[in-house]
Tab-separated table of C-alpha atoms in Angstrom:
chain	number	residue	atom	x	y	z
A	2	UNK	CA	137.867	64.092	18.676
A	3	UNK	CA	138.588	67.816	18.540
A	4	UNK	CA	137.849	68.588	22.200
A	5	UNK	CA	140.187	65.845	23.372
A	6	UNK	CA	142.951	66.916	20.993
A	7	UNK	CA	142.661	70.562	22.099
A	8	UNK	CA	142.843	69.469	25.750
A	9	UNK	CA	145.936	67.352	25.058
A	10	UNK	CA	147.708	70.090	23.094
A	11	UNK	CA	147.033	72.594	25.892
A	12	UNK	CA	148.947	70.358	28.319
A	13	UNK	CA	151.770	69.296	26.017
A	14	UNK	CA	154.273	71.855	27.281
A	15	UNK	CA	153.456	71.158	30.921
A	16	UNK	CA	154.007	67.442	30.307
A	17	UNK	CA	157.246	67.693	28.351
A	18	UNK	CA	158.791	70.563	30.365
A	19	UNK	CA	157.837	69.351	33.842
A	20	UNK	CA	161.436	68.527	34.725
A	21	UNK	CA	162.609	72.092	34.080
A	22	UNK	CA	159.467	74.010	35.061
A	23	UNK	CA	158.601	73.480	38.712
A	24	UNK	CA	155.539	75.745	38.492
A	25	UNK	CA	153.659	73.272	36.317
A	26	UNK	CA	152.885	69.768	37.477
A	27	UNK	CA	152.686	67.216	34.658
A	28	UNK	CA	149.119	66.164	33.782
A	29	UNK	CA	148.239	62.813	35.320
A	30	UNK	CA	145.901	61.230	32.821
A	31	UNK	CA	142.426	60.753	31.385
A	32	UNK	CA	139.681	58.174	31.271
A	33	UNK	CA	138.201	57.573	27.826
A	34	UNK	CA	134.689	56.248	28.218
A	35	UNK	CA	132.588	55.340	25.240
A	36	UNK	CA	130.976	52.924	22.862
A	37	UNK	CA	132.953	49.983	21.516
A	38	UNK	CA	134.591	50.674	18.162
A	39	UNK	CA	134.407	54.458	18.567
A	40	UNK	CA	138.163	55.019	18.628
A	41	UNK	CA	139.167	55.077	22.295
A	42	UNK	CA	142.217	52.852	21.840
A	43	UNK	CA	143.278	54.764	18.741
A	44	UNK	CA	142.978	58.009	20.726
A	45	UNK	CA	145.383	56.643	23.345
A	46	UNK	CA	147.922	55.939	20.606
A	47	UNK	CA	147.299	59.364	19.086
A	48	UNK	CA	148.088	61.156	22.372
A	49	UNK	CA	151.532	59.549	22.450
A	50	UNK	CA	151.962	60.471	18.786
A	51	UNK	CA	150.966	64.102	19.351
A	52	UNK	CA	153.483	64.438	22.168
A	53	UNK	CA	156.177	62.382	20.461
A	54	UNK	CA	156.739	60.068	23.441
A	55	UNK	CA	156.763	56.261	23.826
A	56	UNK	CA	153.460	54.437	24.271
A	57	UNK	CA	153.399	51.628	26.827
A	58	UNK	CA	150.457	49.232	27.076
A	59	UNK	CA	149.715	47.631	30.433
A	60	UNK	CA	147.565	44.494	30.318
A	61	UNK	CA	146.589	44.097	33.965
A	62	UNK	CA	145.034	40.664	33.398
A	63	UNK	CA	148.471	39.177	32.601
A	64	UNK	CA	149.853	40.321	35.972
A	65	UNK	CA	147.627	38.068	38.071
A	66	UNK	CA	149.414	35.157	39.752
A	67	UNK	CA	148.085	32.276	41.852
A	68	UNK	CA	150.580	32.967	44.642
A	69	UNK	CA	149.596	35.543	47.260
A	70	UNK	CA	151.426	38.834	46.827
A	71	UNK	CA	152.876	38.037	43.398
A	72	UNK	CA	150.139	39.883	41.454
A	73	UNK	CA	150.743	43.110	43.379
A	74	UNK	CA	154.511	42.744	42.937
A	75	UNK	CA	154.075	42.296	39.181
A	76	UNK	CA	152.007	45.470	39.040
A	77	UNK	CA	154.523	47.450	41.091
A	78	UNK	CA	157.371	46.336	38.835
A	79	UNK	CA	155.377	47.264	35.720
A	80	UNK	CA	154.662	50.738	37.085
A	81	UNK	CA	158.323	51.159	38.028
A	82	UNK	CA	159.270	50.340	34.443
A	83	UNK	CA	156.870	53.019	33.243
A	84	UNK	CA	158.467	55.535	35.616
A	85	UNK	CA	161.892	54.677	34.183
A	86	UNK	CA	160.587	55.252	30.641
A	87	UNK	CA	159.216	58.728	31.446
A	88	UNK	CA	158.172	60.849	29.674
A	89	UNK	CA	155.736	58.366	28.191
A	90	UNK	CA	152.056	57.478	27.859
A	91	UNK	CA	150.823	54.433	29.791
A	92	UNK	CA	147.737	52.914	28.184
A	93	UNK	CA	145.411	50.563	30.083
A	94	UNK	CA	142.762	49.262	27.695
A	95	UNK	CA	139.345	48.241	29.062
A	96	UNK	CA	140.497	48.829	32.613
A	97	UNK	CA	137.234	47.557	34.099
A	98	UNK	CA	138.183	44.013	33.008
A	99	UNK	CA	141.459	44.081	34.934
A	100	UNK	CA	140.527	46.111	38.019
A	101	UNK	CA	137.408	45.321	40.011
A	102	UNK	CA	136.169	45.141	43.577
A	103	UNK	CA	135.455	41.421	43.463
A	104	UNK	CA	135.319	39.490	46.732
A	105	UNK	CA	135.790	36.090	45.068
A	106	UNK	CA	139.570	36.119	44.544
A	107	UNK	CA	140.899	36.390	48.107
A	108	UNK	CA	140.911	40.215	47.808
A	109	UNK	CA	143.666	40.139	45.170
A	110	UNK	CA	141.728	42.582	42.983
A	111	UNK	CA	141.338	44.989	45.889
A	112	UNK	CA	145.045	44.870	46.671
A	113	UNK	CA	145.845	45.422	42.986
A	114	UNK	CA	143.501	48.396	42.984
A	115	UNK	CA	145.191	49.797	46.083
A	116	UNK	CA	148.626	49.495	44.479
A	117	UNK	CA	147.452	51.285	41.335
A	118	UNK	CA	145.649	54.037	43.287
A	119	UNK	CA	148.729	54.776	45.399
A	120	UNK	CA	150.911	55.070	42.301
A	121	UNK	CA	148.366	57.287	40.523
A	122	UNK	CA	148.151	59.705	43.450
A	123	UNK	CA	151.819	59.896	44.458
A	124	UNK	CA	153.887	59.529	41.303
A	125	UNK	CA	156.091	62.470	40.327
A	126	UNK	CA	157.314	61.143	36.995
A	127	UNK	CA	155.955	62.287	33.633
A	128	UNK	CA	153.848	59.211	32.965
A	129	UNK	CA	150.504	60.139	31.431
A	130	UNK	CA	147.875	57.488	32.095
A	131	UNK	CA	145.226	56.825	29.462
A	132	UNK	CA	142.595	54.342	30.629
A	133	UNK	CA	139.766	53.249	28.356
A	134	UNK	CA	136.485	51.767	29.522
A	135	UNK	CA	133.203	50.579	28.036
A	136	UNK	CA	131.448	50.406	31.414
A	137	UNK	CA	132.624	52.989	33.933
A	138	UNK	CA	129.825	52.061	36.346
A	139	UNK	CA	131.722	48.877	37.257
A	140	UNK	CA	134.774	50.861	38.374
A	141	UNK	CA	135.328	52.005	41.963
A	142	UNK	CA	134.765	55.769	42.414
A	143	UNK	CA	138.199	56.334	43.946
A	144	UNK	CA	139.817	55.324	40.647
A	145	UNK	CA	138.284	58.165	38.635
A	146	UNK	CA	138.335	61.002	41.147
A	147	UNK	CA	140.133	64.272	40.435
A	148	UNK	CA	143.747	64.136	41.493
A	149	UNK	CA	144.240	60.630	40.179
A	150	UNK	CA	142.851	61.418	36.732
A	151	UNK	CA	142.485	64.892	35.269
A	152	UNK	CA	139.353	64.336	33.190
A	153	UNK	CA	136.817	61.817	31.912
A	154	UNK	CA	136.023	62.096	28.204
A	155	UNK	CA	133.036	60.459	26.535
A	156	UNK	CA	133.653	59.176	23.012
A	157	UNK	CA	130.273	58.964	21.301
A	158	UNK	CA	129.291	57.577	17.906
A	159	UNK	CA	130.476	59.790	15.027
A	160	UNK	CA	128.201	62.405	13.502
A	161	UNK	CA	127.319	62.385	9.796
A	162	UNK	CA	130.208	64.731	8.934
A	163	UNK	CA	132.649	62.580	10.876
A	164	UNK	CA	131.355	59.383	9.297
A	165	UNK	CA	132.036	60.928	5.901
A	166	UNK	CA	135.625	61.651	6.941
A	167	UNK	CA	136.100	58.165	8.377
A	168	UNK	CA	134.859	56.493	5.187
A	169	UNK	CA	137.172	58.696	3.108
A	170	UNK	CA	140.125	57.776	5.326
A	171	UNK	CA	139.549	54.040	4.952
A	172	UNK	CA	139.080	54.317	1.200
A	173	UNK	CA	142.299	56.316	0.826
A	174	UNK	CA	144.116	53.872	3.122
A	175	UNK	CA	143.327	51.106	0.632
A	176	UNK	CA	144.388	53.039	-2.443
A	177	UNK	CA	141.029	54.464	-3.585
A	178	UNK	CA	140.286	58.105	-4.331
A	179	UNK	CA	137.439	59.152	-1.972
A	180	UNK	CA	136.322	61.767	-4.525
A	181	UNK	CA	135.195	58.899	-6.786
A	182	UNK	CA	132.686	57.776	-4.144
A	183	UNK	CA	129.537	59.413	-2.792
A	184	UNK	CA	130.811	59.588	0.773
A	185	UNK	CA	128.000	61.960	1.736
A	186	UNK	CA	125.379	59.360	0.800
A	187	UNK	CA	127.304	56.632	2.584
A	188	UNK	CA	127.499	58.795	5.719
A	189	UNK	CA	123.770	59.498	5.632
A	190	UNK	CA	122.897	55.810	5.288
A	191	UNK	CA	125.245	54.710	8.092
A	192	UNK	CA	123.577	56.549	10.963
A	193	UNK	CA	124.456	54.836	14.258
A	194	UNK	CA	127.633	53.187	12.901
A	195	UNK	CA	130.878	53.335	14.834
A	196	UNK	CA	134.224	53.963	13.170
A	197	UNK	CA	135.090	50.262	13.357
A	198	UNK	CA	131.786	49.311	11.723
A	199	UNK	CA	132.358	51.803	8.910
A	200	UNK	CA	135.772	50.299	8.260
A	201	UNK	CA	134.301	46.807	8.156
A	202	UNK	CA	131.690	47.945	5.629
A	203	UNK	CA	134.515	49.031	3.314
A	204	UNK	CA	136.433	45.790	3.957
A	205	UNK	CA	133.356	43.616	3.318
A	206	UNK	CA	132.645	45.479	0.086
A	207	UNK	CA	136.213	44.827	-1.057
A	208	UNK	CA	135.788	41.089	-0.396
A	209	UNK	CA	132.545	41.156	-2.388
A	210	UNK	CA	133.979	42.874	-5.466
A	211	UNK	CA	137.120	40.742	-5.347
A	212	UNK	CA	135.044	37.573	-5.494
A	213	UNK	CA	132.838	38.957	-8.282
A	214	UNK	CA	135.711	40.454	-10.289
A	215	UNK	CA	134.155	43.932	-10.205
A	216	UNK	CA	135.441	47.419	-9.423
A	217	UNK	CA	134.555	48.894	-6.037
A	218	UNK	CA	131.762	51.475	-6.148
A	219	UNK	CA	129.515	53.410	-3.797
A	220	UNK	CA	126.746	50.870	-4.364
A	221	UNK	CA	128.890	47.996	-3.086
A	222	UNK	CA	129.664	49.794	0.170
A	223	UNK	CA	126.045	50.921	0.487
A	224	UNK	CA	124.895	47.331	0.139
A	225	UNK	CA	127.149	46.268	3.019
A	226	UNK	CA	125.907	49.140	5.180
A	227	UNK	CA	122.281	48.226	4.518
A	228	UNK	CA	122.901	44.593	5.489
A	229	UNK	CA	124.645	45.459	8.766
A	230	UNK	CA	122.977	45.852	12.146
A	231	UNK	CA	125.318	48.174	14.087
A	232	UNK	CA	126.000	47.868	17.795
A	233	UNK	CA	123.796	50.903	18.400
A	234	UNK	CA	120.871	48.722	17.285
A	235	UNK	CA	121.773	45.310	18.711
A	236	UNK	CA	122.860	46.794	22.065
A	237	UNK	CA	120.755	49.939	21.951
A	238	UNK	CA	119.544	49.724	25.551
A	239	UNK	CA	123.060	49.499	27.009
A	240	UNK	CA	124.359	52.295	24.791
A	241	UNK	CA	121.481	54.588	25.774
A	242	UNK	CA	122.127	53.834	29.442
A	243	UNK	CA	125.809	54.687	28.963
A	244	UNK	CA	124.908	57.961	27.275
A	245	UNK	CA	122.506	58.870	30.071
A	246	UNK	CA	125.153	58.153	32.713
A	247	UNK	CA	127.790	60.226	30.922
A	248	UNK	CA	125.521	63.229	30.397
A	249	UNK	CA	126.572	65.886	32.892
A	250	UNK	CA	129.348	63.672	34.293
A	251	UNK	CA	131.858	63.668	31.448
A	252	UNK	CA	133.327	65.925	28.782
A	253	UNK	CA	132.496	65.168	25.153
A	254	UNK	CA	135.630	64.154	23.275
A	255	UNK	CA	134.310	65.778	20.099
């Protein structure tokens, strides 16, 4: 995700030096939109790692309470804790599942949204918000406008060169030398695979050779790839619709 990493590095000084440099306001945050398994959650963790600050994960669904007003209070207290931890990265994964404009819950969701929007617009602390979403069309427009978030990045499926790198990473992670495998062939045969699906192909191949008492080879991984129907095939219509929506509306993360 080279474009995203360059964007983050460009704002690192402004984020970390905001308390001593009044000329630069700290960046507010980003929305990472993309296909499931493409690395959005990992990117949120990587941003905190690049800046060397704590990563906080906010699960909005756990804040909901049956008593009126308690859900909003839980959210306010969580955001106050994030402010106290500044500088930090606040990660909200799959935000569309926790924030909606539903009319079926006595307007609790709308009040939760209002609390979050006010904090996003008015906070002065160095809390960088990273929200991930698989379906941005279900989010209210006021959540993703400029001023509350700095940018919307689209994380697409990896290209052939990136798939080759991803396969090499997961082989090395499990103690194998990627040079001993034809990663170029594996990348070519895994067109349409996400990073998570590539990892699972390696994992499934390891289960197969372990049961058969064989040594892992390119052919074993290739066999798992050939027997897998990736999400880009099983949910091709939804993924194409997401790509069409993001075209001209978002910045490519890579």
